């Protein structure tokens, strides 16, 4: 009992069924992370002077692109899981069974965001800065899904925060233990293990705090807050990745994701330095969507009506060539005219009134 209390237990399962509908913890965590990223990004965007609701419009493009990109990265870097003998290639589309690469999600998600930003007439780097801390917090929430799936853990450890991992059984599909249930809490031989998902979760939260602090203190712009997020995240991801014991492809003795982290860290640092030469962060007016209607702006239909009204009024107020005074001048001289004797002559015709006043 004392040994059990000195470790972190794993959930019995990662999938529940509501009738015929499976509720997957991994998918729920991904959805929760997306919601948090959009909500926080929206607040940061509006605080910088951007049009409210823009982040949601960007997400309509970025999220689907990101999910496809994340899955593509996973399949490309681990093709043996789907395209070797005895494997079902159609499982490459089974995104609900897990398997999303953050690098592919960010890369293709950025393509979707770029399309949406161009439609809105706003700079992508500024939008990336607004989204940066929310994205890394979304990644932290997603790691909770790995906890429920009992995956992506490290080697054996005797540390008090070691993670207990249990054998799961799936009578309907013995090879699909991801959807299995741990009955009896039978520990795996390597248990307890390093909870690398927890290490990355905590690291991501620290990176989010770093980005928020640096952005407030130095007013980062032109994508520098996003570059800081990438650099900070890759530092942690690199050493945590080397602690994991799950199957992965290697290049020159290092896991593929370690090499990706190294390259992206260098790229992020270079971009951060170069973008700093562009001067202060983007002005608030640059963050206003071109399809937005502000409080001082008039819709097209109303502006056309106002223009026609102004034109009519102007045509009536122009003085004639024979020197007749303008209506405005008559109004100004009204008190003086009132002192004169009333003329018996037929009064001059008043200027024609218009309903568009």
Coordinates of C-alpha atoms in Angstrom, one line a residue:
X1 CA 0.0 0.0 0.0
X2 CA 2.8 2.4 0.9
X3 CA 4.5 1.7 -2.5
X4 CA 1.2 2.4 -4.3
X5 CA 0.7 5.7 -2.5
X6 CA 4.3 6.7 -3.5
X7 CA 3.4 6.6 -7.2
X8 CA 0.9 8.1 -9.6
X9 CA -1.8 5.5 -10.7
X10 CA -3.0 5.3 -14.3
X11 CA -6.6 5.4 -15.3
X12 CA -8.3 2.1 -15.9
X13 CA -9.3 3.1 -19.4
X14 CA -9.2 5.9 -21.9
X15 CA -12.5 5.2 -23.7
X16 CA -16.1 5.2 -22.3
X17 CA -19.2 4.3 -24.2
X18 CA -22.4 6.2 -24.2
X19 CA -24.5 3.6 -25.9
X20 CA -22.9 3.1 -29.3
X21 CA -21.0 6.4 -29.1
X22 CA -17.4 6.1 -27.8
X23 CA -16.2 9.0 -25.6
X24 CA -12.4 9.1 -25.9
X25 CA -10.4 11.0 -23.3
X26 CA -7.7 11.9 -25.9
X27 CA -10.3 13.5 -28.3
X28 CA -12.0 15.4 -25.4
X29 CA -8.6 16.8 -24.3
X30 CA -7.8 17.9 -27.8
X31 CA -11.2 19.7 -28.1
X32 CA -10.7 21.3 -24.6
X33 CA -7.3 22.5 -25.6
X34 CA -8.6 24.1 -28.9
X35 CA -11.4 25.9 -26.9
X36 CA -8.9 27.3 -24.5
X37 CA -6.5 28.4 -27.2
X38 CA -9.3 30.2 -29.1
X39 CA -10.7 31.8 -26.0
X40 CA -7.3 33.1 -24.8
X41 CA -6.2 34.1 -28.2
X42 CA -9.4 36.1 -28.7
X43 CA -8.8 38.0 -25.5
X44 CA -5.2 38.8 -26.4
X45 CA -6.1 39.9 -29.9
X46 CA -8.8 42.3 -28.7
X47 CA -6.5 43.7 -26.0
X48 CA -4.0 44.6 -28.8
X49 CA -6.7 46.4 -30.7
X50 CA -7.8 43.7 -33.1
X51 CA -11.4 43.1 -34.2
X52 CA -13.4 41.0 -31.8
X53 CA -14.4 37.6 -33.2
X54 CA -11.4 37.4 -35.6
X55 CA -9.7 34.5 -33.8
X56 CA -12.8 32.4 -34.2
X57 CA -12.9 33.1 -37.9
X58 CA -9.2 32.2 -38.2
X59 CA -9.8 29.0 -36.2
X60 CA -12.4 27.9 -38.8
X61 CA -9.5 27.5 -41.2
X62 CA -6.6 26.8 -38.9
X63 CA -8.1 23.9 -36.8
X64 CA -9.0 21.6 -39.7
X65 CA -5.7 22.3 -41.4
X66 CA -3.9 21.6 -38.1
X67 CA -5.6 18.3 -37.5
X68 CA -4.8 17.1 -41.0
X69 CA -1.2 18.3 -40.7
X70 CA -0.8 16.7 -37.3
X71 CA -2.0 13.3 -38.6
X72 CA 0.2 13.6 -41.7
X73 CA 3.3 14.2 -39.6
X74 CA 2.5 11.2 -37.4
X75 CA 1.9 8.9 -40.4
X76 CA 5.0 10.1 -42.3
X77 CA 7.4 9.7 -39.3
X78 CA 5.9 6.4 -38.3
X79 CA 4.9 4.7 -41.5
X80 CA 5.6 1.2 -40.2
X81 CA 2.5 1.4 -38.0
X82 CA 0.3 1.5 -41.1
X83 CA 2.0 0.4 -44.2
X84 CA 4.0 -2.7 -43.2
X85 CA 3.0 -6.4 -43.6
X86 CA 0.0 -7.2 -41.3
X87 CA -1.0 -3.6 -40.8
X88 CA -4.2 -1.9 -42.1
X89 CA -3.3 1.2 -44.2
X90 CA -6.8 2.5 -43.6
X91 CA -5.9 3.0 -39.9
X92 CA -3.9 6.0 -41.0
X93 CA -7.2 7.8 -41.1
X94 CA -8.3 6.6 -37.6
X95 CA -7.3 9.9 -35.9
X96 CA -9.6 8.9 -32.9
X97 CA -7.1 6.2 -31.9
X98 CA -4.4 8.8 -31.2
X99 CA -1.4 9.9 -33.2
X100 CA -1.0 13.6 -33.9
X101 CA 2.4 15.3 -34.5
X102 CA 2.5 18.8 -33.1
X103 CA 4.9 20.0 -35.8
X104 CA 2.6 19.0 -38.6
X105 CA -0.3 20.5 -36.8
X106 CA 1.5 23.9 -36.4
X107 CA 2.9 23.9 -39.9
X108 CA -0.4 23.1 -41.8
X109 CA -2.4 25.0 -39.2
X110 CA -0.3 28.1 -40.1
X111 CA -1.2 27.6 -43.7
X112 CA -4.9 27.7 -42.8
X113 CA -4.4 30.7 -40.6
X114 CA -2.5 32.5 -43.5
X115 CA -5.4 31.9 -45.8
X116 CA -7.9 33.3 -43.2
X117 CA -5.6 36.3 -42.3
X118 CA -5.3 37.3 -46.0
X119 CA -9.1 37.2 -46.3
X120 CA -9.3 39.4 -43.3
X121 CA -6.5 41.8 -44.3
X122 CA -4.5 41.3 -41.1
X123 CA -0.9 40.3 -40.6
X124 CA -0.3 36.6 -39.8
X125 CA 2.7 37.3 -37.4
X126 CA 0.5 39.5 -35.2
X127 CA -2.1 36.8 -35.0
X128 CA 0.5 34.2 -34.2
X129 CA 1.7 36.3 -31.3
X130 CA -1.8 36.5 -29.9
X131 CA -2.3 32.8 -30.2
X132 CA 1.2 31.6 -28.9
X133 CA 0.5 31.1 -25.2
X134 CA -2.9 29.6 -25.8
X135 CA -1.4 27.1 -28.2
X136 CA 1.2 25.8 -25.8
X137 CA -1.4 25.6 -23.0
X138 CA -3.6 23.6 -25.5
X139 CA -0.6 21.2 -25.9
X140 CA -0.4 20.8 -22.1
X141 CA -4.1 19.9 -22.0
X142 CA -3.6 17.4 -24.8
X143 CA -0.9 15.6 -22.8
X144 CA -3.6 14.7 -20.3
X145 CA -5.1 12.6 -23.1
X146 CA -1.8 10.6 -23.3
X147 CA -2.2 9.9 -19.6
X148 CA -5.6 8.4 -20.1
X149 CA -4.2 6.4 -23.1
X150 CA -1.3 5.2 -20.9
X151 CA 1.2 6.1 -23.6
X152 CA 4.4 8.1 -24.2
X153 CA 6.0 7.4 -20.9
X154 CA 9.6 6.9 -20.0
X155 CA 11.8 4.3 -18.5
X156 CA 11.5 2.6 -15.1
X157 CA 12.0 4.9 -12.1
X158 CA 11.9 4.6 -8.3
X159 CA 11.2 8.3 -7.9
X160 CA 8.1 9.1 -5.7
X161 CA 6.3 10.6 -8.7
X162 CA 6.7 7.5 -10.8
X163 CA 3.7 6.5 -13.0
X164 CA 2.1 3.1 -12.5
X165 CA 1.1 1.5 -15.8
X166 CA -1.2 -1.5 -15.9
X167 CA -2.0 -4.2 -18.3
X168 CA -5.1 -3.5 -20.3
X169 CA -7.3 -6.1 -21.9
X170 CA -9.6 -5.9 -24.9
X171 CA -11.4 -9.3 -25.5
X172 CA -13.0 -8.0 -28.7
X173 CA -9.7 -6.9 -30.3
X174 CA -6.7 -8.2 -28.4
X175 CA -4.3 -6.2 -30.5
X176 CA -6.0 -2.9 -29.8
X177 CA -5.1 -2.4 -26.2
X178 CA -5.6 1.4 -26.5
X179 CA -9.3 0.7 -26.2
X180 CA -8.8 -1.9 -23.5
X181 CA -9.5 -1.8 -19.8
X182 CA -7.1 -2.4 -16.9
X183 CA -8.7 -5.1 -14.8
X184 CA -7.1 -6.0 -11.5
X185 CA -4.4 -3.3 -11.7
X186 CA -1.7 -5.7 -12.9
X187 CA 1.4 -3.6 -13.4
X188 CA 3.5 -3.8 -16.5
X189 CA 7.1 -5.2 -16.0
X190 CA 8.7 -1.7 -16.3
X191 CA 6.2 0.0 -14.0
X192 CA 6.6 2.5 -12.3
X193 CA 7.9 4.7 -15.1
X194 CA 8.8 8.4 -15.7
X195 CA 5.6 10.3 -16.5
X196 CA 7.1 12.1 -19.4
X197 CA 3.6 13.4 -20.4
X198 CA 3.5 15.2 -17.0
X199 CA 7.0 16.6 -17.5
X200 CA 6.0 18.1 -20.8
X201 CA 2.6 19.4 -19.5
X202 CA 4.4 21.3 -16.7
X203 CA 7.1 22.5 -19.1
X204 CA 4.4 23.8 -21.5
X205 CA 2.8 25.8 -18.7
X206 CA 6.1 27.4 -17.9
X207 CA 6.6 28.3 -21.5
X208 CA 3.2 30.0 -21.6
X209 CA 4.1 32.1 -18.5
X210 CA 7.4 33.0 -20.2
X211 CA 5.7 34.2 -23.4
X212 CA 3.1 36.2 -21.5
X213 CA 5.7 37.8 -19.3
X214 CA 8.1 38.7 -22.2
X215 CA 5.2 40.0 -24.3
X216 CA 4.0 42.3 -21.6
X217 CA 7.5 43.6 -20.7
X218 CA 9.0 44.0 -24.2
X219 CA 5.8 44.4 -26.3
X220 CA 6.8 41.7 -28.7
X221 CA 5.5 41.9 -32.2
X222 CA 6.0 40.7 -35.8
X223 CA 5.8 37.0 -34.7
X224 CA 8.4 37.3 -31.9
X225 CA 6.1 36.0 -29.2
X226 CA 5.4 33.0 -31.4
X227 CA 9.1 32.4 -32.0
X228 CA 9.7 32.6 -28.3
X229 CA 7.1 29.9 -27.8
X230 CA 8.6 27.6 -30.4
X231 CA 12.2 28.1 -29.0
X232 CA 11.0 27.5 -25.4
X233 CA 8.9 24.5 -26.3
X234 CA 11.6 22.8 -28.4
X235 CA 14.1 23.0 -25.6
X236 CA 11.9 21.0 -23.3
X237 CA 10.6 18.7 -25.9
X238 CA 14.2 17.8 -26.9
X239 CA 15.3 16.4 -23.5
X240 CA 11.9 15.0 -22.6
X241 CA 11.7 13.2 -26.0
X242 CA 15.0 11.4 -25.2
X243 CA 13.5 10.0 -22.0
X244 CA 10.6 8.3 -23.8
X245 CA 10.7 4.6 -24.4
X246 CA 8.0 4.2 -27.0
X247 CA 8.9 3.0 -30.5
X248 CA 10.3 5.8 -32.8
X249 CA 12.4 6.1 -35.9
X250 CA 16.0 7.3 -35.4
X251 CA 18.4 9.3 -37.4
X252 CA 22.1 9.2 -36.4
X253 CA 21.2 7.7 -33.1
X254 CA 18.6 10.4 -32.2
X255 CA 14.8 10.2 -32.4
X256 CA 13.2 12.1 -35.3
X257 CA 11.4 14.4 -33.0
X258 CA 14.7 15.3 -31.3
X259 CA 16.2 16.4 -34.6
X260 CA 13.0 18.3 -35.4
X261 CA 13.3 20.1 -32.1
X262 CA 16.9 21.1 -32.7
X263 CA 16.2 22.5 -36.2
X264 CA 13.1 24.4 -35.1
X265 CA 14.9 25.8 -32.1
X266 CA 17.6 27.3 -34.3
X267 CA 15.1 28.6 -36.8
X268 CA 13.0 30.2 -34.0
X269 CA 16.0 32.0 -32.5
X270 CA 17.1 33.3 -35.9
X271 CA 13.6 34.5 -36.6
X272 CA 13.3 36.2 -33.2
X273 CA 16.5 38.1 -33.8
X274 CA 15.7 39.2 -37.3
X275 CA 12.1 40.1 -36.6
X276 CA 13.4 42.4 -33.8
X277 CA 14.9 44.6 -36.5
X278 CA 11.4 45.5 -37.8
X279 CA 10.8 47.9 -35.0
X280 CA 7.9 48.2 -32.6
X281 CA 5.0 45.8 -32.7
X282 CA 2.2 46.3 -35.2
X283 CA 0.0 49.3 -34.7
X284 CA -3.6 48.6 -33.5
X285 CA -5.1 49.8 -36.7
X286 CA -3.3 47.1 -38.6
X287 CA -5.2 44.5 -36.6
X288 CA -8.7 45.6 -37.7
X289 CA -10.3 43.3 -40.1
X290 CA -11.1 44.8 -43.5
X291 CA -14.7 43.5 -43.2
X292 CA -15.2 44.9 -39.7
X293 CA -17.7 47.8 -39.1
X294 CA -16.5 50.0 -36.2
X295 CA -18.6 52.3 -34.1
X296 CA -17.7 55.3 -36.2
X297 CA -18.1 53.5 -39.5
X298 CA -21.3 53.6 -41.6
X299 CA -22.5 50.6 -43.6
X300 CA -22.3 50.9 -47.4
X301 CA -26.1 51.4 -47.9
X302 CA -26.3 54.1 -45.3
X303 CA -23.2 55.9 -46.6
X304 CA -24.7 56.0 -50.1
X305 CA -28.0 57.5 -48.8
X306 CA -26.0 60.1 -46.8
X307 CA -24.0 61.0 -49.8
X308 CA -27.1 61.6 -51.9
X309 CA -28.6 63.7 -49.1
X310 CA -25.4 65.8 -48.9
X311 CA -25.4 66.3 -52.6
X312 CA -29.0 67.5 -52.7
X313 CA -28.4 69.9 -49.8
X314 CA -25.2 71.2 -51.4
X315 CA -26.9 71.9 -54.7
X316 CA -29.6 74.0 -52.9
X317 CA -27.1 75.9 -50.8
X318 CA -24.8 77.0 -53.6
X319 CA -25.2 80.8 -54.3
X320 CA -26.5 81.7 -57.8
X321 CA -24.4 83.6 -60.3
X322 CA -26.5 86.8 -59.9
X323 CA -25.3 87.2 -56.3
X324 CA -28.4 85.9 -54.4
X325 CA -27.4 85.1 -50.8
X326 CA -27.0 81.4 -49.8
X327 CA -29.7 80.0 -47.4
X328 CA -27.1 79.8 -44.7
X329 CA -26.4 83.5 -45.1
X330 CA -30.1 84.3 -45.0
X331 CA -30.4 82.3 -41.7
X332 CA -27.5 84.2 -40.3
X333 CA -29.1 87.6 -41.2
X334 CA -32.6 86.7 -40.1
X335 CA -32.6 89.0 -37.0
X336 CA -31.7 92.0 -39.1
X337 CA -34.4 91.2 -41.6
X338 CA -37.0 90.9 -38.9
X339 CA -36.4 94.6 -37.9
X340 CA -37.3 95.9 -41.4
X341 CA -40.9 96.8 -42.4
X342 CA -42.9 93.9 -43.8
X343 CA -42.8 94.0 -47.6
X344 CA -46.1 93.8 -49.5
X345 CA -44.3 92.2 -52.4
X346 CA -44.7 88.6 -53.1
X347 CA -42.1 86.8 -51.0
X348 CA -39.4 84.9 -52.8
X349 CA -40.0 81.2 -53.1
X350 CA -38.3 79.3 -50.3
X351 CA -35.7 76.7 -51.2
X352 CA -37.2 73.4 -52.0
X353 CA -37.1 71.0 -49.0
X354 CA -36.0 67.4 -49.2
X355 CA -36.9 64.4 -47.2
X356 CA -33.2 63.3 -47.1
X357 CA -32.1 65.9 -44.5

